[in-house]
Structure formats: C-alpha cells, structure tokens
XYZ file of C-alpha atoms in Angstrom:
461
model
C 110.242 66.968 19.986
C 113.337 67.250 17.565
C 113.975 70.563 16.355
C 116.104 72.170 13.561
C 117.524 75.572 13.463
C 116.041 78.099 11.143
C 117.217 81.908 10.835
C 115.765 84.943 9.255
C 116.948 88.412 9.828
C 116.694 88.578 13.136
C 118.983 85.780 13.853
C 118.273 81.936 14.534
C 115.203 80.161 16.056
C 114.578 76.627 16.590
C 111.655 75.003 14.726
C 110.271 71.591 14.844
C 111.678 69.078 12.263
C 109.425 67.885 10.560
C 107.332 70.708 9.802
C 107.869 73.014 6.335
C 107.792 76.534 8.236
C 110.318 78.410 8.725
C 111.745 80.997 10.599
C 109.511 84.382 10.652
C 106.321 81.473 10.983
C 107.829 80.328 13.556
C 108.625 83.316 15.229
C 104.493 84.233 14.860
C 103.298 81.599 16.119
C 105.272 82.433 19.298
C 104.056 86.245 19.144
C 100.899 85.868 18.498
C 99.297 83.419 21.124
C 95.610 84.951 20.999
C 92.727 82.717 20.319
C 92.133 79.653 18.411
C 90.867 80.736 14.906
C 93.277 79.892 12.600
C 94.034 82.056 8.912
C 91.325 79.583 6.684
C 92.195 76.886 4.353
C 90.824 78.518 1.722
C 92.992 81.523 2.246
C 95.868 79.142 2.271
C 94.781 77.293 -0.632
C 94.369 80.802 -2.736
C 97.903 81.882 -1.818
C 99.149 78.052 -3.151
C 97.435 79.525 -6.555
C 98.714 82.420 -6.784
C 102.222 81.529 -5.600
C 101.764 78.976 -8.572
C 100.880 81.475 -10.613
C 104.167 84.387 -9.766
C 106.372 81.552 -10.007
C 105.184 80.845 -13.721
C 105.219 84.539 -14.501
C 108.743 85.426 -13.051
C 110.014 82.509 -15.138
C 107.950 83.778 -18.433
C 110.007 87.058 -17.903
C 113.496 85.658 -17.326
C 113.794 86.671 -13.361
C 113.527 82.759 -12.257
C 114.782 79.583 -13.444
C 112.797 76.493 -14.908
C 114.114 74.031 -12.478
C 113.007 76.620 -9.591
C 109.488 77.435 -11.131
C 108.755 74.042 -11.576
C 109.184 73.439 -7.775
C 107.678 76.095 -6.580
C 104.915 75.068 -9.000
C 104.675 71.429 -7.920
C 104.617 72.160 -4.096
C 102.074 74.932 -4.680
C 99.694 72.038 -6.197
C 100.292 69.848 -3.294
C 99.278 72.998 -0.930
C 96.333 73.510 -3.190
C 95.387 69.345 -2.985
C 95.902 69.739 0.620
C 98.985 67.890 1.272
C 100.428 69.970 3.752
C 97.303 71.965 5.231
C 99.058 71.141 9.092
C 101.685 73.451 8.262
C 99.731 76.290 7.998
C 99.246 77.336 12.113
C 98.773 80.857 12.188
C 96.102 82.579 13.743
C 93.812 85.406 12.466
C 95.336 87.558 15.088
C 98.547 88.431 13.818
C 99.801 91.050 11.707
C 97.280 92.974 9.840
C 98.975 93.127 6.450
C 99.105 89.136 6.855
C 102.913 89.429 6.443
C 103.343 86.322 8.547
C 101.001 84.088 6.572
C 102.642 85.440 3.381
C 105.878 84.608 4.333
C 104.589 81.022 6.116
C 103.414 79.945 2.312
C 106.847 81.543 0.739
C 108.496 79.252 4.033
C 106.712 76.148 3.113
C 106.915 76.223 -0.556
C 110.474 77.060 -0.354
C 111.401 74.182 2.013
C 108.870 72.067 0.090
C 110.521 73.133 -3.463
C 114.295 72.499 -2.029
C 112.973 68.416 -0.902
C 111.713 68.175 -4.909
C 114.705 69.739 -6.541
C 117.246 67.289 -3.952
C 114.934 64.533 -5.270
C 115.437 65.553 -8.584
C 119.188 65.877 -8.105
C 119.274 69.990 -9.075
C 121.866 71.848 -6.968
C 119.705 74.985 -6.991
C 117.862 76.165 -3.719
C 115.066 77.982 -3.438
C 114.960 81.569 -0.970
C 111.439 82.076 0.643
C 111.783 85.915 -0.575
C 114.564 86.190 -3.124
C 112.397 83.380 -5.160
C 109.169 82.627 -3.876
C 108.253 85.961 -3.308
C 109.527 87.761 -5.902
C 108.194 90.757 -7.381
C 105.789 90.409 -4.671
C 105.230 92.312 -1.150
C 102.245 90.808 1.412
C 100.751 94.128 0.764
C 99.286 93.326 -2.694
C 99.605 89.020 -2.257
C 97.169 88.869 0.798
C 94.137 91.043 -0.749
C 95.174 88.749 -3.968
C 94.747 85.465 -2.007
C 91.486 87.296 -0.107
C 90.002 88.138 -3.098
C 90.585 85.141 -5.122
C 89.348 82.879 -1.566
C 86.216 85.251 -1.557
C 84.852 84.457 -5.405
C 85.705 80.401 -4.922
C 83.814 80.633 -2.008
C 80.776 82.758 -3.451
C 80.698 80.689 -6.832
C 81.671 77.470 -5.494
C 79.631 77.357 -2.193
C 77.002 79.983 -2.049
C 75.283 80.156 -5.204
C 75.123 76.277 -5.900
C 73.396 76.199 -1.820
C 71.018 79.057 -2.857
C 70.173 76.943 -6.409
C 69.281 73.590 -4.463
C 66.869 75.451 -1.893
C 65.616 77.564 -4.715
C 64.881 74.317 -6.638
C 62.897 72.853 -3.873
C 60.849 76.180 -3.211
C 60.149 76.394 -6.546
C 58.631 72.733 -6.506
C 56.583 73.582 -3.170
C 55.185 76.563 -4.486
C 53.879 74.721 -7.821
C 52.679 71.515 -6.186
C 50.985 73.933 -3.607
C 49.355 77.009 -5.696
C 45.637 75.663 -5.830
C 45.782 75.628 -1.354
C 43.851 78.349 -0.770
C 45.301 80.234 3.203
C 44.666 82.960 5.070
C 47.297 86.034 4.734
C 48.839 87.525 7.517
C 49.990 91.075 7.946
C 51.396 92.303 11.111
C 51.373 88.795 12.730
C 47.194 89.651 12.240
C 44.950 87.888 9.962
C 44.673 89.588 6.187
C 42.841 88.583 2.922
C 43.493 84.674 1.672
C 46.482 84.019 -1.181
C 47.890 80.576 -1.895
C 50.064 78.461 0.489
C 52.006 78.209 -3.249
C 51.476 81.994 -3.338
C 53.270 82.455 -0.450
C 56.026 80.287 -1.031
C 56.761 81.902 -4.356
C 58.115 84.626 -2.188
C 60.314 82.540 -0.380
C 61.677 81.594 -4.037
C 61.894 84.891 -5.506
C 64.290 86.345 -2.385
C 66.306 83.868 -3.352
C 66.541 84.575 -7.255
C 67.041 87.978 -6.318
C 70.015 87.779 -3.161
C 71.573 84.978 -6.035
C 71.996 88.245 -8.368
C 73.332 90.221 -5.853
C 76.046 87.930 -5.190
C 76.955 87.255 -8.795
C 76.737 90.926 -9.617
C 78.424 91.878 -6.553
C 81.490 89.085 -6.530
C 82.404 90.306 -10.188
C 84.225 93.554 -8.376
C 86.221 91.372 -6.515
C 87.699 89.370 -9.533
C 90.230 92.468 -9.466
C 93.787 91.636 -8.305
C 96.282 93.848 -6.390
C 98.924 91.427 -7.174
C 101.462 93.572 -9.308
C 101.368 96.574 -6.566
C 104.100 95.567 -4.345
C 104.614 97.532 -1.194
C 102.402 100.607 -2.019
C 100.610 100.229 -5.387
C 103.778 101.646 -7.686
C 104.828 98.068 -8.337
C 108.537 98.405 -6.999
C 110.347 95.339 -7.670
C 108.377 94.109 -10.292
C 108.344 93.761 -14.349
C 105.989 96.076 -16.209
C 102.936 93.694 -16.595
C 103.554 91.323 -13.534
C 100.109 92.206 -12.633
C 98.325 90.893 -15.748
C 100.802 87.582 -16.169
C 99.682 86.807 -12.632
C 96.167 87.220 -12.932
C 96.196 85.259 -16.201
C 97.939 82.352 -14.377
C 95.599 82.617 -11.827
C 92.828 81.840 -13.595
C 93.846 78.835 -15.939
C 95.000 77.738 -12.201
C 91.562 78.122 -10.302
C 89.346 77.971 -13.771
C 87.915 81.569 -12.823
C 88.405 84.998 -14.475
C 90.520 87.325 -12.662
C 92.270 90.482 -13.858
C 94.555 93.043 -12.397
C 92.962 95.770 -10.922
C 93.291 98.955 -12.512
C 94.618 100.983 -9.625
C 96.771 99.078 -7.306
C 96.925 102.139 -4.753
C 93.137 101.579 -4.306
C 93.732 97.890 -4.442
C 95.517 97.600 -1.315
C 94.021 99.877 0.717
C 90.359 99.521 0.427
C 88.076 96.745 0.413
C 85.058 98.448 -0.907
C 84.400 95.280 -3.044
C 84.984 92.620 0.110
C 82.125 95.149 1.529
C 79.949 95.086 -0.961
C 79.943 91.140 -1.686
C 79.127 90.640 1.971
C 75.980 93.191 1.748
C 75.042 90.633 -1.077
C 75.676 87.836 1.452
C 73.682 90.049 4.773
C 70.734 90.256 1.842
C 70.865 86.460 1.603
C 71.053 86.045 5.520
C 68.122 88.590 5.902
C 66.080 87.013 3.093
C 66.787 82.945 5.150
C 65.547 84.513 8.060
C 62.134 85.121 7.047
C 61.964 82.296 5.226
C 63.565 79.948 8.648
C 60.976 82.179 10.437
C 57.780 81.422 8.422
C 58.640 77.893 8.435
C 58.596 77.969 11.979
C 55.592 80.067 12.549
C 53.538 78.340 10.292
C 54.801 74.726 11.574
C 54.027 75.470 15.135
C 51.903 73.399 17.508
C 51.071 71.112 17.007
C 48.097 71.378 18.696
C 48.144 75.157 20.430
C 50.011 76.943 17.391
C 49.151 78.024 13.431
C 49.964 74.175 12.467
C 48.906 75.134 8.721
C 52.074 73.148 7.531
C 54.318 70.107 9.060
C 58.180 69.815 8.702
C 60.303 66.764 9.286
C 60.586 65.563 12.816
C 64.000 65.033 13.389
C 65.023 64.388 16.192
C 63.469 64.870 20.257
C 63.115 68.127 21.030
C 63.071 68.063 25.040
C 64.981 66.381 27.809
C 61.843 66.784 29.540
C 58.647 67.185 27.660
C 57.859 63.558 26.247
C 57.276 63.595 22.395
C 58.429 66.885 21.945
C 60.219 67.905 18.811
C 60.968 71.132 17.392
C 61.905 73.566 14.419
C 65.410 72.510 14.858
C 66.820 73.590 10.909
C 64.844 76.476 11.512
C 66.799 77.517 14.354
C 70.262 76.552 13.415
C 69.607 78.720 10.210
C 68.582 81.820 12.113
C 71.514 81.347 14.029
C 73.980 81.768 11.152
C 72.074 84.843 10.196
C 72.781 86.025 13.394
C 76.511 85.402 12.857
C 76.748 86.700 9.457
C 75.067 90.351 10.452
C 78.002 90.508 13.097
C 80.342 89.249 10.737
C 79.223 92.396 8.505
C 79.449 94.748 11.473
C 83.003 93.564 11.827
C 83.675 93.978 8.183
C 82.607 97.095 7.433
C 84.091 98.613 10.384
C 87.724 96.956 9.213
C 87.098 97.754 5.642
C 87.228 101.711 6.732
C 90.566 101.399 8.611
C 92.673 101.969 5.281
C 95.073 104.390 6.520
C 96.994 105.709 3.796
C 98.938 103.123 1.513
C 97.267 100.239 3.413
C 94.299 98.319 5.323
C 95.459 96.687 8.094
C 92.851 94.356 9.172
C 92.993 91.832 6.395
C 92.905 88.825 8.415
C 90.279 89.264 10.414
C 88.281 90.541 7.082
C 88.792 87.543 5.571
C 88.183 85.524 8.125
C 85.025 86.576 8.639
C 84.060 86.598 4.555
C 84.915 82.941 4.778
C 83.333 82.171 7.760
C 79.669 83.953 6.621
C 80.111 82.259 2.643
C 80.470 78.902 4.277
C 77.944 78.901 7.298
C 75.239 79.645 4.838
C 75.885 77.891 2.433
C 76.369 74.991 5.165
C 73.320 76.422 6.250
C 70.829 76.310 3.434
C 72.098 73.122 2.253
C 71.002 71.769 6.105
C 67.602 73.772 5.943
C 66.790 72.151 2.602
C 67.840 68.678 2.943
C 66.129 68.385 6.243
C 63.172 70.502 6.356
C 62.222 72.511 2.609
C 62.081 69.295 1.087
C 59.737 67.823 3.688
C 56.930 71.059 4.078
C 53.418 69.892 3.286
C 50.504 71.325 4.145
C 47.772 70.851 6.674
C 44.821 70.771 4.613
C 42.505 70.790 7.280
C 43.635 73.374 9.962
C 44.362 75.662 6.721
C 40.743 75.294 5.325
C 39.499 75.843 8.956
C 41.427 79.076 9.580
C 40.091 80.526 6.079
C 36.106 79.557 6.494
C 36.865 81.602 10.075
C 38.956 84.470 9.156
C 37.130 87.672 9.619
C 39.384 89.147 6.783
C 37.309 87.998 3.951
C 35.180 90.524 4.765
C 37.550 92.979 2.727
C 35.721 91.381 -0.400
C 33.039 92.927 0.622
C 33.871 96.522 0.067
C 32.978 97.564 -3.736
C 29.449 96.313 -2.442
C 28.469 97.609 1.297
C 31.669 99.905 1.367
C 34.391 99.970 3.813
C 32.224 100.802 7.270
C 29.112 98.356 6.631
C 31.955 95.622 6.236
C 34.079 97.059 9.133
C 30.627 96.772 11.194
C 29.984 93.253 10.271
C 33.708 91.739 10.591
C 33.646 93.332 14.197
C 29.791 92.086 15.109
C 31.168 88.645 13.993
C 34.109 88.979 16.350
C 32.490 90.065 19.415
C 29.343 87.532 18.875
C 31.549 84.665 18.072
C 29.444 83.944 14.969
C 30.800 83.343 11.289
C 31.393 86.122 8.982
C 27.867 84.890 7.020
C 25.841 84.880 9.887
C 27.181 88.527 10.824
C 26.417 90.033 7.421
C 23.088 87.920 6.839
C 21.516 89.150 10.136
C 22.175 93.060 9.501
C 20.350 92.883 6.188
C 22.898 94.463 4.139
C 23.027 91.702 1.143
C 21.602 88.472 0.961
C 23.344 84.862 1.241
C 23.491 84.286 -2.473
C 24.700 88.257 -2.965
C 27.646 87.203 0.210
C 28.298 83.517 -1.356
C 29.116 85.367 -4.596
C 31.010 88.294 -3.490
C 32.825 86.296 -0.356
C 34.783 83.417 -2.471
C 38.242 83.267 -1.226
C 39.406 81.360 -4.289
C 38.497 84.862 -6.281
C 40.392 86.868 -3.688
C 43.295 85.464 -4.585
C 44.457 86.410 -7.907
C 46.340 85.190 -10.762
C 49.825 85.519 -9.480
C-alpha cells in the first residue's frame, strides 16, 4: 500500500494515498480498534448537509470565500450522493463528543474541495478547521448531524413502513368485519367480536405509535449548531445558528431551526429520548401484533389455526413439511433489539456532565439502528405475511358454536350464577352450551336461541 504523509498538531502520520482522510482520522482509526460497528451513513450523510450548509453561511457573512464555499459545497453533495461513503471508517467507539468523525468529514471535504479548486485552476486551499469547520466546534456539529440523521430517518423510513402495514390492516379488518370469533382474554376463551374487530386493533396501535413519532420527532428539529464549544457560540457570527439551520433545510427539504438554548442543546438529549419512547411504543405495539399473528396461525392441525399466513419457506431441517411463523419471528426479534437499544439510550442520554454528553456515538448509533430495523421490519412483516392473513372459516365457526363463553349473554336473564352453573356443567359433561342450559330448565331453546346469538354479542364497533 502507498502512503502519503499527513500532519496535524501532533506531528506527521502516514495515511494511505488514495483515501480523503486525513491526519487526526487517521490517527483514530489507529486508537480506537474496538469492534466492528462503524459511525452510520446516515450520520455521515447529515454532517455532508450541514457542512454544506456552514460553508454557505460563513460565505453569506463574509468569513469565507466563494471559490472555497463552492468546494466545500460541491464535495459535501458528493458525500451526501454517496461518492465517497469508503472514506468514512470510524467506529462508534471513539471519542464521545464524536470529535474524530467531525474532523474525518472537515478531512475529507477539505482534501476533496482542494482536488475541485486544482481542477478548477484556483490557487486557494482549503484548512479542515480554519475553513471547513469554521465557526463550528464537534460539540454543537455532532448533536446537529444526530439530530438532523434522527428526523430523515423517522420521516423518511419509519412513518412511510408504519403507513404501508397500516394500509393493509386496515383492508383486513374491512374485508373481515362480518367473521364472527371467539375473544380471548388471558390466553382463555372470552365473549365472540369480529376477526375484522380484532384486527382493527392491530390498525389503531399503529395510527396511534405513527402520532407519537411525528409529535415526538418535531423536538428534535432543534439544532445546536451555532453553540460552539459550550453553548456561548465562541467563534461564531451573531446568527450562525439560524443561517445554518435555514441552509439545512432547503438542503435536506425538512424544517429545522436553532434551538433556543444551545447550553441545553449540547448537553442533553431529552428529545433523542423521547423520539425513541415513540419508537419502543411502535416496537411494543409490532409485538402483539407479530404475536397474534402467530398465535392465531398456529397448527396447523394441534394449534388455534383460526387464520393462515404465507408459507414461505421450510421450516425444519428435520420435520418434513414443516413451515413456520418466520416474519413473525424476525419482527419480534427487532423489538427485542430496539427495547435494548432504549435501555442503552436512556442510560447515555443521562451522562451530560456539565457543558456536555459524552456518549453521542453510541446514542446515535443505536437511534439509527432501531429507526431502520423496524422500519426494515414492518415493511418484511407486511409484504410477506399481513398481506397474505385470511381466515379459517371453518375452525373459527367451530371454536365459536363450542366456546363456553357465550354463556355471558346469558346474564340479564338467569343472572351471573345460573349461567356460571351451566357454562361449568357443559364443561365437565362435555356437552354443548344448549344442551347444558336446556337440561337444567332455566329457559327454553327458543328463550337460549334468542338470547345466545353471537352475531348480537358483538357490537357495532
């Protein structure tokens, strides 16, 4: 491998030629030799924005040239396009502040910037921190590029995966509201509803958790950028903060502002916390639903069986013809990883000690990671199983004209112990709920075929 030799403040390095890093990336990739998990694209892609979008403001206020904002602008769009997404390599696990990745975009850009303006035949040179960072510190331009990462992925990924499952439950439970089931509380048989009934639920979480996120991500459209080193904005112009954010969002076609109070800004990360709660709501709400699905698909033969779901692919290496709830379980896997993910960021969202929180990183990391596994995930789940649920007419007709359960109709008539004595008579006779009431005289079989009717027991939801 050919190298060239780089230097920074704490003298030279070598660094491979033909990548755009420089120095203090190279010298954390070195350090920092601890996993696998790199910083996410999206994180990257963020910064490209809002390095984009400082270079545009320094320029509106006289601090940079034209020839240098322009390059800094054009290499930030070929970050953002993905261009140069292999000369990103920094881990998660590096510097909490994310100095390193701060200064590995500044690197990159600047190297990128100085290629364009050689093409272009300028004699200026671009400086990773005189120029590409300036009147910026990585305390208030990582929370910037997690924030702005965070809402693309919430808008962009989450809500339209929650819309396309929502669409489909919302079919299911209208083609399905006339199947008339038998409830189920406490894993125990309960009074009928309809299989659409039921399914409504299903749709309604998801209306709901999609609120929650779009209330919830709205706190996050707040920028620190304009902060600096500590929130008092050192080293930058009196209304950085607002140019930025304004550039921002012509660049990314979303909304942001400047957050009011840059000492909160970057120190806590109240708002990364609560966004995720929306996203744990989501993850709590799929797991029901992944759940259900499963429940009510199993068997075929020996389980509930009231409704079938795709058949995918063979479910044993053993058991011949086997095939199982496989979307079902991938889905209740991500949940799985999303309620650690929230353990892990609410724990580093408390670590703000004084001026700063130093596990941004591994907070962002883990935003990304939870925004795109379920919306990965529900996209999956709905593709190859919603959209294929249809009932089993037959074993769910059979399992209402047995449940013992409809007896609960009985109660404005015989009251609650005559029916308790005949649903239990019927249970340990192994007779039908008719043939139980009929034979302790309590009503007749027109008075029972009129009051038992589980299409009245229903209601009108």
């Amino acid at each position: 491998m050919e190298y060239r030799i780089e230097h920074d403040t704490f003298g030279e390095i070598q660094v491979p030629a033909d990548k755009l890093w420089g120095a203090q990336t190279q010298r954390s990739k070195q350090n920092f030799k601890i996993g696998g998990e790199r910083i996410p694209l999206g994180v990257i892609q963020a910064f490209a924005h809002l390095k984009k979008s400082t270079a545009i403001a320094s320029h509106s206020f006289g601090n940079l040239s034209e020839m240098k904002m322009k390059a800094i602008k054009t290499a930030a769009e070929e970050v953002i396009e993905g261009k140069w997404d292999e000369h990103f390599p920094l881990v998660v696990w590096q510097t909490g502040s994310g100095t390193q990745s701060n200064m590995n975009m500044n690197e990159v850009l600047a190297n990128r910037g100085n290629q364009l303006l050689e093409e272009w035949g300028e004699e200026e040179r671009l400086h990773p921190n005189d120029d590409v960072n300036k009147s910026q510190s990585s305390n208030d331009t990582f929370p910037t590029a997690l924030h702005v990462a965070g809402v693309i992925a919430v808008e962009r990924e989450v809500l339209p995966a929650i819309d396309k499952l929502k669409e489909t439950l919302q079919q299911k439970s209208e083609d399905f509201m006339d199947i008339i089931k038998i409830g189920r509380t406490h894993l125990q048989d309960a009074t009928p509803l309809t299989l659409g009934q039921e399914i409504s639920g299903w749709h309604r979480m998801l209306e709901k958790t999609h609120s929650m996120l779009e209330i919830s991500v709205e706190s996050m459209k707040e920028l620190a950028i304009g902060g600096t080193a500590v929130g008092t904005g050192l080293n930058a112009p009196a209304g950085f903060g607002d140019k930025v954010a304004e550039e921002i969002s012509k660049s990314v076609g979303i909304e942001f502002t400047s957050a009011k109070n840059k000492f909160h800004a970057l120190t806590s990360y109240d708002e990364v916390v609560y966004t995720h709660g929306a996203l744990k709501a989501l993850a709590a709400d799929l797991m029901k639903v992944a759940n259900d699905v499963r429940w009510l698909a199993s068997g075929p033969r020996s389980g509930i069986g009231e409704i079938t779901i795709p058949e995918n692919e063979p479910g044993s290496s053993i058991m011949p013809g086997k095939v199982n709830p496989t979307q079902s379980e991938a889905l209740t896997m991500v949940v799985a990883q999303v309620m650690g993910n929230d353990a892990t960021i609410g724990f580093a969202a408390s670590q703000g000690n004084f001026e700063l929180n130093v596990f941004k990183p591994v907070i962002i990391y883990n935003f990304l990671q939870s925004a795109k596994l379920l919306a990965d995930g529900m996209i999956s789940f709905n593709d190859n199983c919603a959209v294929g649920i249809e009932p089993n007419r037959e074993e769910i007709d059979n399992k209402v004209k047995n449940s013992l359960m409809l007896v609960t109709a009985l109660n404005p008539y015989i009251g609650y112990e005559n029916a308790a004595k005949i649903a239990k008579k019927a249970h340990k006779e192994g007779t039908t709920l008719k043939e139980a009431a009929l034979s302790t005289g309590l009503l007749t079989e027109e008075q029972f075929d009129e009051y038992v009717d589980p299409s009245k027991m229903t209601g009108s939801q």
